[in-house]
mmCIF file of C-alpha atoms in Angstrom:
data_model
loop_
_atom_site.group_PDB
_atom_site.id
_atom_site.type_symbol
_atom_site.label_atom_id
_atom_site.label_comp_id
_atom_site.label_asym_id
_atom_site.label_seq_id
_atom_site.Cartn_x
_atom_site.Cartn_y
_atom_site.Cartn_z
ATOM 1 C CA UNK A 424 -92.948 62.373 100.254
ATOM 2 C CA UNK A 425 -90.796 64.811 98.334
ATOM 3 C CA UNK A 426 -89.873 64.023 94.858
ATOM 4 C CA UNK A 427 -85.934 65.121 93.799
ATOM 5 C CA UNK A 428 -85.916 66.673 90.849
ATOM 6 C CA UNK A 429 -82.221 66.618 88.266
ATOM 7 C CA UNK A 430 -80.646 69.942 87.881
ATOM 8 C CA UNK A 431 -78.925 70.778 84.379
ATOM 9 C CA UNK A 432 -75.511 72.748 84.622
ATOM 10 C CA UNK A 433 -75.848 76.310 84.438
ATOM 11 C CA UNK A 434 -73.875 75.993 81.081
ATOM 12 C CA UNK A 435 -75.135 72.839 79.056
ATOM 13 C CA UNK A 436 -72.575 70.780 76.723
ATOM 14 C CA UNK A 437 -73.115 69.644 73.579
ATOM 15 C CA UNK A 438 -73.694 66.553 71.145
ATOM 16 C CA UNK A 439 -70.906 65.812 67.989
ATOM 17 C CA UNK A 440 -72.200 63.749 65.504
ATOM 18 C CA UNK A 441 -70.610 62.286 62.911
ATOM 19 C CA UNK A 442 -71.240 59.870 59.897
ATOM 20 C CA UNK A 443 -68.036 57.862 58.331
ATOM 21 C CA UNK A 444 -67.929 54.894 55.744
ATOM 22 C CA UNK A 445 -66.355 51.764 56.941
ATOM 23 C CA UNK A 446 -63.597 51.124 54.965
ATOM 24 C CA UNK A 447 -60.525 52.807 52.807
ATOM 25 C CA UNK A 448 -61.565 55.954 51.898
ATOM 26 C CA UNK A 449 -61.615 56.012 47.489
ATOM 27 C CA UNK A 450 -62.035 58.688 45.374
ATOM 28 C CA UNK A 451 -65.502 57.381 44.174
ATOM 29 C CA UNK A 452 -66.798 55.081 47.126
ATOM 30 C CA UNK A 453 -69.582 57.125 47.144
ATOM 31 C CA UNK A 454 -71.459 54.790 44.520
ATOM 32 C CA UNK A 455 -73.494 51.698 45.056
ATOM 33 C CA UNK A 456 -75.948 49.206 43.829
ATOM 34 C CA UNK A 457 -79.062 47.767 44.529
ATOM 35 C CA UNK A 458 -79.236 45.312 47.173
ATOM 36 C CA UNK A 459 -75.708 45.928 48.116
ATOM 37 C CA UNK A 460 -74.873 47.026 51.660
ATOM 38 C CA UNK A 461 -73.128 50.444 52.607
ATOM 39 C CA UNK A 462 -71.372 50.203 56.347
ATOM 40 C CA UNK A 463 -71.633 53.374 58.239
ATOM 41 C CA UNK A 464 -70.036 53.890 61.490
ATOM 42 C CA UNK A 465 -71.817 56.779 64.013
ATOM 43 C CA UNK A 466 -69.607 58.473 66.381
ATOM 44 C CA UNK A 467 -71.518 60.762 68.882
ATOM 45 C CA UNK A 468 -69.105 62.818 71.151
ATOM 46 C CA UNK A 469 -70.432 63.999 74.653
ATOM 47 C CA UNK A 470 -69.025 67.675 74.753
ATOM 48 C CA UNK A 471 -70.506 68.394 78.160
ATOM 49 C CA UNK A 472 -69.439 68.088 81.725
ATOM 50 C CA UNK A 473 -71.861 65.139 82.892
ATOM 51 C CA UNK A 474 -73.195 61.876 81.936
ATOM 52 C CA UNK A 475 -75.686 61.768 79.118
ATOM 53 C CA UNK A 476 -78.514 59.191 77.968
ATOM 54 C CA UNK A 477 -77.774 60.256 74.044
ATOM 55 C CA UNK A 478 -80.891 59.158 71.523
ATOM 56 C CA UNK A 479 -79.695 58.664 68.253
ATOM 57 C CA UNK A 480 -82.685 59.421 65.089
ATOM 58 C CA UNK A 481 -81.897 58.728 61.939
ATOM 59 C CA UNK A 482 -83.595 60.791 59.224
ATOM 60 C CA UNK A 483 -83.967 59.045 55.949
ATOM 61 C CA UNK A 484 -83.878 62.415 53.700
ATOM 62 C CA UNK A 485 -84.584 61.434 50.710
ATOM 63 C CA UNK A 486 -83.843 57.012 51.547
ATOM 64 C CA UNK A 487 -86.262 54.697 52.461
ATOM 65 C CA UNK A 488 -86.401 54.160 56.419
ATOM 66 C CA UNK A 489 -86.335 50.183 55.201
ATOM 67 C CA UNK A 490 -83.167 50.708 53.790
ATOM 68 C CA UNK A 491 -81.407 50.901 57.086
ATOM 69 C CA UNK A 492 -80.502 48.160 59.834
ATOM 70 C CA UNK A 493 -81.972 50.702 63.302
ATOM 71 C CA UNK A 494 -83.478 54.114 62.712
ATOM 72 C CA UNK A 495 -83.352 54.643 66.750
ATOM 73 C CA UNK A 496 -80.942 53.734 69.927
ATOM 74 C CA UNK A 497 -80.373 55.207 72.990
ATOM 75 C CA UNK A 498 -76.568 55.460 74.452
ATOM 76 C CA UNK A 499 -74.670 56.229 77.619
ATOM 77 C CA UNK A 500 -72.312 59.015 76.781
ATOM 78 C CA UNK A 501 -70.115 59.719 79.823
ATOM 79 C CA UNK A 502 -68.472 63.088 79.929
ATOM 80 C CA UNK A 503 -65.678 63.835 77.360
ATOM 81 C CA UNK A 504 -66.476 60.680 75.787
ATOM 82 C CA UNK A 505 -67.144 59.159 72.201
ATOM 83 C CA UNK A 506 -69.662 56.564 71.271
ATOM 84 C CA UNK A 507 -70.393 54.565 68.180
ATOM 85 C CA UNK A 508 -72.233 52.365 66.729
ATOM 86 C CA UNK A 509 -72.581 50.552 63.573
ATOM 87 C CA UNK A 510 -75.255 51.317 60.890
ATOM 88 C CA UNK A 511 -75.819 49.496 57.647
ATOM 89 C CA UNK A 512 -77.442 51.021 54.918
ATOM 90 C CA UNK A 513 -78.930 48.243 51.922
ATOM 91 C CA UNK A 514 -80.784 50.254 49.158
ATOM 92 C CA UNK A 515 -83.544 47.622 48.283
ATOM 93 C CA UNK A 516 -83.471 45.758 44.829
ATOM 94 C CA UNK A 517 -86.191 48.050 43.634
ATOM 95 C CA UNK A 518 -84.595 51.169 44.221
ATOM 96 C CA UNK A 519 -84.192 53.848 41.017
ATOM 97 C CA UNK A 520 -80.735 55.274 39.887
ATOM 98 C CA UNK A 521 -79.923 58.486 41.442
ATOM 99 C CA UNK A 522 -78.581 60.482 44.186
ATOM 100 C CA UNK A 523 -79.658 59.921 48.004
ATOM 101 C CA UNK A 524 -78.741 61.389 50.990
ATOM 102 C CA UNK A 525 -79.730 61.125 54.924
ATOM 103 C CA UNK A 526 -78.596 62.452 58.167
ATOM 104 C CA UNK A 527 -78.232 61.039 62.094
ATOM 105 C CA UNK A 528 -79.479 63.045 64.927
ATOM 106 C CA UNK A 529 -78.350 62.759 68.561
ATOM 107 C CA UNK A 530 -80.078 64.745 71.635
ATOM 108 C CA UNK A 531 -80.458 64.180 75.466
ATOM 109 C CA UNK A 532 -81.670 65.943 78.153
ATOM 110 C CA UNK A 533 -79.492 68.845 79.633
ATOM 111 C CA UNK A 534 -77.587 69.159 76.651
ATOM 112 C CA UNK A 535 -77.423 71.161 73.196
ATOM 113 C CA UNK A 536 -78.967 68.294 70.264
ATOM 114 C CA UNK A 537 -76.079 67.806 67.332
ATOM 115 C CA UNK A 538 -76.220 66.437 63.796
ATOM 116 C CA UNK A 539 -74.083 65.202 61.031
ATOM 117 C CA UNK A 540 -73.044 66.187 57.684
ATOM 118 C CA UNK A 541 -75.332 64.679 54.923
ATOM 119 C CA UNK A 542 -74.144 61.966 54.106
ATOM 120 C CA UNK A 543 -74.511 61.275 49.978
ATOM 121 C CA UNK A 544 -74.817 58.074 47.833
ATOM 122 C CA UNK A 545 -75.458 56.688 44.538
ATOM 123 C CA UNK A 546 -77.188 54.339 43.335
ATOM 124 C CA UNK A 547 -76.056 52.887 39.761
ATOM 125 C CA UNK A 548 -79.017 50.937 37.842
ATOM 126 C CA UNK A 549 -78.447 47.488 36.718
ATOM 127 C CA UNK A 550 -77.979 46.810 32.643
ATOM 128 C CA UNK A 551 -78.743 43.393 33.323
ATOM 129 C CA UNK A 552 -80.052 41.329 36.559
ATOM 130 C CA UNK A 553 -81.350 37.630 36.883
ATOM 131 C CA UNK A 554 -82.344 36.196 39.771
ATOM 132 C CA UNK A 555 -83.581 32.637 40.106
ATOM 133 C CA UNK A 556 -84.246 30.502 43.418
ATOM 134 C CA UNK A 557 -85.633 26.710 43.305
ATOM 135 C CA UNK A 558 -87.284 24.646 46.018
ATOM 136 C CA UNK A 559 -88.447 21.266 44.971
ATOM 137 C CA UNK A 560 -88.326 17.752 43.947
ATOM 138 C CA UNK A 561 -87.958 16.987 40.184
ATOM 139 C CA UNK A 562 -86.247 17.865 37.318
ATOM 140 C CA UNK A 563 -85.150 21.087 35.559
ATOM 141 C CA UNK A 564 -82.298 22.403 33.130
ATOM 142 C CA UNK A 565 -81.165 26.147 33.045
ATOM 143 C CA UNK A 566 -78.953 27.353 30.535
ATOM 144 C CA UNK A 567 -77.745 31.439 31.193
ATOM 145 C CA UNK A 568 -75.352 33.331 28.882
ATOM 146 C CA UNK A 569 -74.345 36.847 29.288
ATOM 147 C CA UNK A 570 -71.650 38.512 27.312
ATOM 148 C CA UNK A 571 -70.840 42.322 27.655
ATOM 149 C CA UNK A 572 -68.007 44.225 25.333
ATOM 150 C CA UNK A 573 -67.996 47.265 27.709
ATOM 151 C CA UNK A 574 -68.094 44.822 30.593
ATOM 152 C CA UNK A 575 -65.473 42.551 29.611
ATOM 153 C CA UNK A 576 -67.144 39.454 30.162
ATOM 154 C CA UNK A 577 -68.675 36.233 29.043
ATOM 155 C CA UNK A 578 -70.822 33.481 31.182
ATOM 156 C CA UNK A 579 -72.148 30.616 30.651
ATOM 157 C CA UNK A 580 -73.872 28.083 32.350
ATOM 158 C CA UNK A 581 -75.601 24.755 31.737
ATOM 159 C CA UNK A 582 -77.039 22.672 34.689
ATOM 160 C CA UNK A 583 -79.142 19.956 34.548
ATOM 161 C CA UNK A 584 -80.892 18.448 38.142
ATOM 162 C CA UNK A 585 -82.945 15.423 38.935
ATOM 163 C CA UNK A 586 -83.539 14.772 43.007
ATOM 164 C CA UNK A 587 -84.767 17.213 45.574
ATOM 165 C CA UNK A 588 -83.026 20.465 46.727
ATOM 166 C CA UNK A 589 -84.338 22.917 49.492
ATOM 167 C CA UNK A 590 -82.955 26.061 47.774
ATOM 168 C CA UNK A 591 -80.985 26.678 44.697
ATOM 169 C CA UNK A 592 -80.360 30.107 44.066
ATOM 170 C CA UNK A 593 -78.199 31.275 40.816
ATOM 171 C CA UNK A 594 -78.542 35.256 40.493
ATOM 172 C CA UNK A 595 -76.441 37.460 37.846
ATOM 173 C CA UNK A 596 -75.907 41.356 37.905
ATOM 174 C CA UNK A 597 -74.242 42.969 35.213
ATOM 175 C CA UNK A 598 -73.438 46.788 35.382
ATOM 176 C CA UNK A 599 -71.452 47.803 32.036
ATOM 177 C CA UNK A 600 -69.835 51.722 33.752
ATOM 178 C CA UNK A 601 -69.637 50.742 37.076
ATOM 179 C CA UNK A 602 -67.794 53.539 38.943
ATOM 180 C CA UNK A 603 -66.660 53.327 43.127
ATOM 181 C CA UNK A 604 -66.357 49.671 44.539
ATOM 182 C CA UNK A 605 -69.419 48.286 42.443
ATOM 183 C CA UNK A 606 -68.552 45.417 40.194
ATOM 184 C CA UNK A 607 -69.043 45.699 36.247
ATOM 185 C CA UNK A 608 -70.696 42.053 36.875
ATOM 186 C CA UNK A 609 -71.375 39.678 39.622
ATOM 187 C CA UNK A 610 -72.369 36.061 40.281
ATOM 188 C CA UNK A 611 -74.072 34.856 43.056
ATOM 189 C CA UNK A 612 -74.572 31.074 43.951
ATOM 190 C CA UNK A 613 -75.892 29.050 46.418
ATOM 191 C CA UNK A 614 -77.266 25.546 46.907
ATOM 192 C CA UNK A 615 -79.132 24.155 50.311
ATOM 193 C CA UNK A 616 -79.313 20.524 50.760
ATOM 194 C CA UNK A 617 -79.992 18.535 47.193
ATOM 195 C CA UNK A 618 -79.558 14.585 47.471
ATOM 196 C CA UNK A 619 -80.455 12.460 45.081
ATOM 197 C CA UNK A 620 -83.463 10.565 45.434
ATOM 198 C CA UNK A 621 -82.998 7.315 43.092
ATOM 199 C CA UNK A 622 -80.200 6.177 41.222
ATOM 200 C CA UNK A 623 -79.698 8.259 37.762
ATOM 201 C CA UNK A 624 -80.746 11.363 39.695
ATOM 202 C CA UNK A 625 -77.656 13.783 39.934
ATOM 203 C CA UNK A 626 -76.617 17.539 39.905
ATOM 204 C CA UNK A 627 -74.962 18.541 36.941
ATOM 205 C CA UNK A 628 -73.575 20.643 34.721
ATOM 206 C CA UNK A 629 -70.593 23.421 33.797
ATOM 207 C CA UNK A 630 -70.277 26.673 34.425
ATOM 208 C CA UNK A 631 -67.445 29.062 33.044
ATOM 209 C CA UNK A 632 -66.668 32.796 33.181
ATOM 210 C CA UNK A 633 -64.274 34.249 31.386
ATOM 211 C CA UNK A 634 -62.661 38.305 30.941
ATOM 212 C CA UNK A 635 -60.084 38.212 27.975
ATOM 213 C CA UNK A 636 -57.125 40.548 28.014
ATOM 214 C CA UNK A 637 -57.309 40.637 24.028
ATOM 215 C CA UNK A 638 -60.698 42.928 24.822
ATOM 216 C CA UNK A 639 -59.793 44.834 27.615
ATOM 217 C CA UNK A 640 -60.360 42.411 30.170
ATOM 218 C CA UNK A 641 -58.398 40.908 33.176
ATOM 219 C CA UNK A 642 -57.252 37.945 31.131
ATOM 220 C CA UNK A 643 -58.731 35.511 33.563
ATOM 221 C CA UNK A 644 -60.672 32.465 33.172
ATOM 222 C CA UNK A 645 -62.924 30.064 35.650
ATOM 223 C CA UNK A 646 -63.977 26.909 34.435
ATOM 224 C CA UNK A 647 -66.326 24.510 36.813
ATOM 225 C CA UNK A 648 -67.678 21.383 35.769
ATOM 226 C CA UNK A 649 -69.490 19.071 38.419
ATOM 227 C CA UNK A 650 -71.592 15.699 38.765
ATOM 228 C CA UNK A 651 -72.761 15.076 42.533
ATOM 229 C CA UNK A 652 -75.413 13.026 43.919
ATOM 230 C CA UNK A 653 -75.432 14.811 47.684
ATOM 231 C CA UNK A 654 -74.806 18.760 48.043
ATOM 232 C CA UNK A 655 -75.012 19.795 51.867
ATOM 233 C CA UNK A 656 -74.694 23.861 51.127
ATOM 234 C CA UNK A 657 -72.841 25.615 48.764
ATOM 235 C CA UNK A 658 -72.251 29.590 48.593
ATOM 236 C CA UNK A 659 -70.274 30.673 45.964
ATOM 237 C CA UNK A 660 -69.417 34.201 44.349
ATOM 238 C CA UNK A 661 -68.108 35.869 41.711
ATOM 239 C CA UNK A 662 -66.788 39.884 40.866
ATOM 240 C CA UNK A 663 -65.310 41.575 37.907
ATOM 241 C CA UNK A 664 -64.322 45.078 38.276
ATOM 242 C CA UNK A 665 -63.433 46.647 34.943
ATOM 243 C CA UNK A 666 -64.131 49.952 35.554
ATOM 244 C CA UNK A 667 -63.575 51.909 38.844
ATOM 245 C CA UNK A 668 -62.171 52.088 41.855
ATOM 246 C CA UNK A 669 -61.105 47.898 42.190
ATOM 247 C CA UNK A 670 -60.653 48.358 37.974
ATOM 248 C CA UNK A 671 -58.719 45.523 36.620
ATOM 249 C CA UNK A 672 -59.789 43.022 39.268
ATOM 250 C CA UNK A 673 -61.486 39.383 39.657
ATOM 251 C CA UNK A 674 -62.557 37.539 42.503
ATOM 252 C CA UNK A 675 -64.104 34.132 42.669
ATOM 253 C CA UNK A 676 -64.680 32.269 45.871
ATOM 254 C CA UNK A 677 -66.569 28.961 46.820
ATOM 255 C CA UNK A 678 -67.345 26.991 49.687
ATOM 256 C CA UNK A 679 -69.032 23.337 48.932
ATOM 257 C CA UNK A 680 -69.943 20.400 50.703
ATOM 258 C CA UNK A 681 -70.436 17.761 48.406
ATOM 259 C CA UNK A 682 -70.365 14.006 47.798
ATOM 260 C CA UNK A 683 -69.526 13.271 43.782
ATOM 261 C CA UNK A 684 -66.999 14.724 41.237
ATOM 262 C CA UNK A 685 -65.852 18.739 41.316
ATOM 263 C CA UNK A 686 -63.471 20.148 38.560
ATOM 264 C CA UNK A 687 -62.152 23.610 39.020
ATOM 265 C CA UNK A 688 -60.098 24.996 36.337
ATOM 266 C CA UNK A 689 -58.665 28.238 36.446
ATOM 267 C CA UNK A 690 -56.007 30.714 34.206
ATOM 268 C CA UNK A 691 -55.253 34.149 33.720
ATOM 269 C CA UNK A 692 -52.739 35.144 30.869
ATOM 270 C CA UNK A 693 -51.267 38.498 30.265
ATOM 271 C CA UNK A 694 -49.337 38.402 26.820
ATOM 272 C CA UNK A 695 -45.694 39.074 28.588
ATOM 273 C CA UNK A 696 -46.419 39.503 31.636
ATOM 274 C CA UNK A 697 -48.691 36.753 33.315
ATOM 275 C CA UNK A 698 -49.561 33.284 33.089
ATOM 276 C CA UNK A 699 -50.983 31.308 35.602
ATOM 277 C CA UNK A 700 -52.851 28.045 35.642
ATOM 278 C CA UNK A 701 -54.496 26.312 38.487
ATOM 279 C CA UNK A 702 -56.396 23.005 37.565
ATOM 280 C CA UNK A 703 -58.053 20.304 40.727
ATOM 281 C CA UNK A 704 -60.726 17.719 40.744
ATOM 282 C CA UNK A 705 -61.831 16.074 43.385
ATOM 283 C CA UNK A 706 -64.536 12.986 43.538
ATOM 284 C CA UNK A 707 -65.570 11.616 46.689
ATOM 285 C CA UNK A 708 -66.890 13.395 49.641
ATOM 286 C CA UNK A 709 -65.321 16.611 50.298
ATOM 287 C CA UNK A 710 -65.577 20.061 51.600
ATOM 288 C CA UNK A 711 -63.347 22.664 50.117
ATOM 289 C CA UNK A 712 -62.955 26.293 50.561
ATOM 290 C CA UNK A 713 -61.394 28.066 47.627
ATOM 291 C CA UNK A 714 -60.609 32.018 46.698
ATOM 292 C CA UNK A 715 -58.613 32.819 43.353
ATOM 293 C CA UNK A 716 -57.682 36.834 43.354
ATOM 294 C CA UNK A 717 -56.506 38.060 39.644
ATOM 295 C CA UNK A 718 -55.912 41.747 38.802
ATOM 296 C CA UNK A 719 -53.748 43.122 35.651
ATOM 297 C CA UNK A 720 -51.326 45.759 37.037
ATOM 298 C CA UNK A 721 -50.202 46.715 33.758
ATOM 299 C CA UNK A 722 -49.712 50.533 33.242
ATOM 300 C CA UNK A 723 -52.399 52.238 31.210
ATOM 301 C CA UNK A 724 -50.426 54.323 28.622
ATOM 302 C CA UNK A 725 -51.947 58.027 28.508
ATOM 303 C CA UNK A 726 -53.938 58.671 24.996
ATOM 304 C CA UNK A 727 -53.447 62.203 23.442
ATOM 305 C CA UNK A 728 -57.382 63.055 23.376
ATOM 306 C CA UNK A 729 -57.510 61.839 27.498
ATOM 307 C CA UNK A 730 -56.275 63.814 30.844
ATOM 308 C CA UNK A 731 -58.403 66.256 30.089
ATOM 309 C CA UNK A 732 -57.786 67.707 27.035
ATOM 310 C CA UNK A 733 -59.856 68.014 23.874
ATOM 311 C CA UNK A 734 -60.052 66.229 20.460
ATOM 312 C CA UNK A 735 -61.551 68.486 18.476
ATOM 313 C CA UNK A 736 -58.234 70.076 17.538
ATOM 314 C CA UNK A 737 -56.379 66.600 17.517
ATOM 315 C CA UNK A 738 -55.468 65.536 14.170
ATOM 316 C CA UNK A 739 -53.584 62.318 13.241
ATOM 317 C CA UNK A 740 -50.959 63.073 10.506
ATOM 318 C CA UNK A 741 -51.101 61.702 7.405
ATOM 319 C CA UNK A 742 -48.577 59.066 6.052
ATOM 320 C CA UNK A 743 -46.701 59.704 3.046
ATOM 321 C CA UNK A 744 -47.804 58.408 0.068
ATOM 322 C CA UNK A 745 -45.090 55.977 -1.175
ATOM 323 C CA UNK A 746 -44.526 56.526 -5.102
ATOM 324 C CA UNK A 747 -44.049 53.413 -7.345
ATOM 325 C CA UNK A 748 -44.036 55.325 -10.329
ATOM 326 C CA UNK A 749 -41.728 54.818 -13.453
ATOM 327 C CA UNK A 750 -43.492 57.186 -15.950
ATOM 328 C CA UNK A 751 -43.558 60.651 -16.061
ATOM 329 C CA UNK A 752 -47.286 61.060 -16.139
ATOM 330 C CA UNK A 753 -47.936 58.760 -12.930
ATOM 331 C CA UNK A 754 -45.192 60.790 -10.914
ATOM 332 C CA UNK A 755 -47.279 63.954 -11.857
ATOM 333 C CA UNK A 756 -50.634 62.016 -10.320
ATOM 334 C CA UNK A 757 -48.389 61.281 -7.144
ATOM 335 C CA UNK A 758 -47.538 64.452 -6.775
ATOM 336 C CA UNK A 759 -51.122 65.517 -6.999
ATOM 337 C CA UNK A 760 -52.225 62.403 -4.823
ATOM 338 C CA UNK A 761 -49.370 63.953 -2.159
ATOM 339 C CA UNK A 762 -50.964 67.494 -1.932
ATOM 340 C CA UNK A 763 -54.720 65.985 -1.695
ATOM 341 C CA UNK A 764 -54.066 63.699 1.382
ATOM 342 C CA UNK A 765 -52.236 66.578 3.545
ATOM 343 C CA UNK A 766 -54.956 69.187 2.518
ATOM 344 C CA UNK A 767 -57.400 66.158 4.589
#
């Protein structure tokens, strides 16, 4: 029995590869954070004249091969044709500051291998990060504040539970020069089935976050105050980008199921130029789906010591000395007064 063997064209093609972001392409979307994920798309073009079964390889460089969602796949490339697929890319919460880079590989039989660019990251390190997750039945209080000049914010929370609850998760990142898309601080909440298990028990407690205009801030503010006895899931997040790429920007968004009382309170005011107020509260049993966007749009006005230029040859003038005198020897002390603040 004779076996057929495949014969490769006299003149082989060739594998593109190529590694994009997902998303807008910014100035500075190069930067991440830990535990946050990147979105890749790979686009392998068949530059040859048949049919090829393409393997794709990432190599992690100088990453973790954790870090991403596949490291290997194997695609049908007909002739002439493009390919992608989609690769994530989620630096682990233990991962240092720095630069990181990693590659994507493509080869197949009767065909030239190709492979991309480097592709480049950065991680930023957290200033401040606090994660908590309950499982239980009892009772426990936690009280969180965080307050950051550079950051523009201030959080608080107080929350006091008595019942059972199969998760409760209530995390806090704070990063005070965030550049690219990463948020100067972020919230993340969750809560998985709590009930109440007698009467008295309850989930409780108020939560506000707040990023005043008067420091540099967005000018917004998010007050929540609750008191339910049932709690079927809740997922709930919150951004501030002060510095950036999204600079000047809040998010907050919710999604509860709950039987009990829900406030939400929320503002932002921009001395003449913005001020908005949304207030609801709800008791009963509800589920409610809520996003609130703010961002200050006000134009930045340009500083003489910024845009590139230098300060060490900037020097403020100095204001004339006003002269109250009525006597002849405390004009002469002006006068001398006058000389000694320009020679400054």
């Amino acid at each position: 029995m004779s076996q057929t063997s495949v014969s490769c064209p006299r003149i082989p093609g060739w594998l593109e590869v190529e590694v994009t972001l997902t998303g807008p392409a910014l100035e500075d979307s190069a930067y991440t954070t830990p535990g946050k994920v990147r979105d890749y798309t790979v686009s392998v073009r068949n530059k040859g004249q048949s049919e090829v079964d393409a393997t794709i390889n990432v190599d992690p460089r100088t990453c973790n091969l954790e870090w991403f969602s596949w490291t290997t796949k194997t695609v049908k490339i007909p002739a002439g044709v493009s390919r992608s697929e989609p690769l994530q890319v989620e630096p682990d919460l233990s991962a240092l500051a720095g630069d990181y880079s990693f590659t994507v590989e493509a080869s197949g039989k009767c065909t030239n291998s190709g492979k991309s660019k480097d592709v480049q990251f950065t991680v930023q390190g957290f200033d401040y990060a606090s994660e908590t997750s309950i499982t239980g039945t009892g009772q426990f209080q936690i009280n969180k504040d965080v307050s950051s000049m550079d950051s523009g914010i201030k959080s608080n929370k107080d929350i006091t539970f008595s019942g059972s609850v199969d998760a409760l998760v209530k995390n806090e990142y704070l990063v005070d020069k965030a550049k690219g898309r990463n948020s100067n601080f972020e919230e993340q909440d969750a809560v998985d089935n709590y009930n109440a298990l007698k009467p008295g028990d309850a989930l409780f407690g108020s939560e506000a976050f707040k990023s005043s205009a008067v420091f540099g801030g967005v000018g917004a503010k998010v007050l929540e105050s609750y008191n339910v006895q049932q709690m079927e899931f809740k997922k709930q997040d919150f951004n501030l980008h002060q510095t950036g790429s999204l600079k000047k920007m809040a998010e907050f968004k919710t999604a509860d199921n709950f039987t009990g009382f829900y406030l939400l309170d929320a503002k932002q005011i921009l001395p003449g130029q913005k001020n908005l107020k949304e207030h609801e509260e709800y008791l009963g049993s509800f589920e409610i789906n809520r996003r609130i966007l703010f961002q200050d749009n006000r134009p930045t006005f340009a500083n003489p010591c910024f845009g590139g230029g230098s300060c060490d040859n900037f020097k403020a003038q100095p204001s004339p000395v006003s002269n109250p005198c009525t006597s002849g020897s405390c004009n002469d002390f002006m006068k001398r007064l006058g000389v000694f603040s320009k020679s400054v």
